[in-house]
CSV table of C-alpha atoms in Angstrom, one decimal:
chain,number,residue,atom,x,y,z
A,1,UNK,CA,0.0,0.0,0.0
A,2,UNK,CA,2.9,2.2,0.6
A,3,UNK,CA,4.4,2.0,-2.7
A,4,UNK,CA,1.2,2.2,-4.4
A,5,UNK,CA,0.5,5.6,-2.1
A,6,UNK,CA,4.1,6.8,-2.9
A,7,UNK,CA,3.7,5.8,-6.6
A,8,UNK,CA,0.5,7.8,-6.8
A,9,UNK,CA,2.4,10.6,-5.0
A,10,UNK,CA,5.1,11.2,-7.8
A,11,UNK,CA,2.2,10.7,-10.5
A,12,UNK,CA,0.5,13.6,-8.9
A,13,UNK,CA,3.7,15.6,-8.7
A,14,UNK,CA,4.7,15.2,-11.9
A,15,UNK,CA,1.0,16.2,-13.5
A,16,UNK,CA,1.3,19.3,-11.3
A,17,UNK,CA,4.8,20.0,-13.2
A,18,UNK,CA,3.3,19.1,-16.4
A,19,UNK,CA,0.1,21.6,-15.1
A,20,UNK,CA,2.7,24.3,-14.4
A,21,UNK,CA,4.4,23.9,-17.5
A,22,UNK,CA,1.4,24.6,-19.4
A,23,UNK,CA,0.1,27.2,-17.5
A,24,UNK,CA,3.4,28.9,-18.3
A,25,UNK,CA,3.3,28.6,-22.0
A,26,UNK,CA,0.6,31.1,-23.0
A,27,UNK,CA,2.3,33.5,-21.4
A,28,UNK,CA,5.7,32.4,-23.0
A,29,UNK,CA,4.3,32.3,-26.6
A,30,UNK,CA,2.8,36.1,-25.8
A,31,UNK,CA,6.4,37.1,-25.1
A,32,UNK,CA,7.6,35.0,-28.1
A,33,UNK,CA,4.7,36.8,-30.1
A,34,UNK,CA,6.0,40.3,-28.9
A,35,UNK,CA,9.4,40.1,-29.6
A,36,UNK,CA,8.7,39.0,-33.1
A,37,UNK,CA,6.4,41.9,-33.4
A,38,UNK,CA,8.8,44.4,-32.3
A,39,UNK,CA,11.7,42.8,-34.4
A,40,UNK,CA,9.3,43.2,-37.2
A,41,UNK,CA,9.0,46.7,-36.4
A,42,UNK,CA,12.3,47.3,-36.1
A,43,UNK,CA,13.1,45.6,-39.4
A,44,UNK,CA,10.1,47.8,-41.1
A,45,UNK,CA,11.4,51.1,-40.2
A,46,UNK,CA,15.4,50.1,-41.0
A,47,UNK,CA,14.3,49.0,-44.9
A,48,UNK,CA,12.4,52.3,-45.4
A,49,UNK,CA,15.4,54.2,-44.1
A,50,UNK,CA,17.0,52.0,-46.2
A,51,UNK,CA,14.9,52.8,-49.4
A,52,UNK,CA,14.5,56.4,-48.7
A,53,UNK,CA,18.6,56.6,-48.7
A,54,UNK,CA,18.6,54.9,-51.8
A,55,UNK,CA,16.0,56.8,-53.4
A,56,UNK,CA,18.4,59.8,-52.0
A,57,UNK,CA,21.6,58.3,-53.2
A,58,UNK,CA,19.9,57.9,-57.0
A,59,UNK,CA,18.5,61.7,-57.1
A,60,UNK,CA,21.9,62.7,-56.2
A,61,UNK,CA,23.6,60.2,-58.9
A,62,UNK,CA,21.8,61.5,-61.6
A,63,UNK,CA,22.1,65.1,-60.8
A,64,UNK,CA,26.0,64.3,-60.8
A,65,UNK,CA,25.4,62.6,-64.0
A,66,UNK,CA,23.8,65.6,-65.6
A,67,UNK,CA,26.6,68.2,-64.5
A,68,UNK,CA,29.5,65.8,-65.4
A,69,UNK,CA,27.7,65.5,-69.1
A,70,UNK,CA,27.6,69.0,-69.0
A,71,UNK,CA,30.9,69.5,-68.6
A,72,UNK,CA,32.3,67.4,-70.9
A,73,UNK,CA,30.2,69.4,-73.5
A,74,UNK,CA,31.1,72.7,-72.3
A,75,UNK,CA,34.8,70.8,-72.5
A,76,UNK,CA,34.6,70.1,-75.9
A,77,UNK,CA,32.9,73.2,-76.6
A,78,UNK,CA,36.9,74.7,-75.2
A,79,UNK,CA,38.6,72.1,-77.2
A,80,UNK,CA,36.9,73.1,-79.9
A,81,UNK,CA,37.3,76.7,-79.7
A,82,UNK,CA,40.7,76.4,-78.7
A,83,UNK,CA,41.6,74.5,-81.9
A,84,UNK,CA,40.2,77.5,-84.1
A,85,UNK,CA,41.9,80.1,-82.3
A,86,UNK,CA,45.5,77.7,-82.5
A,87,UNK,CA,44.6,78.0,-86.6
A,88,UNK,CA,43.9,81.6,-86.6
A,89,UNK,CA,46.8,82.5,-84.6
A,90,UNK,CA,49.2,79.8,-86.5
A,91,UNK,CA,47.5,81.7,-90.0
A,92,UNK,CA,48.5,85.2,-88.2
A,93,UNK,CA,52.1,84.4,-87.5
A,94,UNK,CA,52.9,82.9,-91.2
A,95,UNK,CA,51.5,86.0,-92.8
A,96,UNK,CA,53.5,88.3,-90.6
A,97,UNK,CA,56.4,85.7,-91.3
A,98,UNK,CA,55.4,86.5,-95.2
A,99,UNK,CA,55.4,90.2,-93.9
A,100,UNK,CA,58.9,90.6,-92.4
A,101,UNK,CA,60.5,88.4,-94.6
């Protein structure tokens, strides 16, 4: 009778573990629950900081873009000019050779 009282004894202590255990997991799976939510959040707002600094980063590229092609046609523009004024002056200086000489 003993061992069947003792027996019955650790059954009864182990439901009441079992019993505690899942008393304890709703509340576990709520804190589980809100630290997904709040990682979520967190996640949400880095991407759209992430996607407005891109969207930042590409207005700026192609305003960089647009001055760096207008230089290089205000360059050639130079180049251009520059070549022109080379002839003229290189035209000047043989006729005043032609002159002196």
């Amino acid at each position: 009778l003993k061992a069947s009282q003792e027996h019955c004894m650790d059954e009864l202590r182990r439901f009441g573990i079992v019993l505690a255990q899942q008393a304890a997991l709703p509340q576990r799976l709520n804190s589980v629950e809100q630290a997904l939510a709040s990682t979520a959040d967190q996640h949400t707002r880095e991407i759209k900081a992430l996607r407005d600094a891109n969207a930042k980063l590409s207005h700026s590229h192609a305003k960089h873009q647009r001055d760096a092609e207008a230089l290089q046609s205000h360059l050639a523009a130079l180049d251009e000019r520059l070549d022109k004024f080379e002839g003229h002056a290189g035209e000047l200086l043989d006729q005043h050779g032609k002159e002196l000489g």
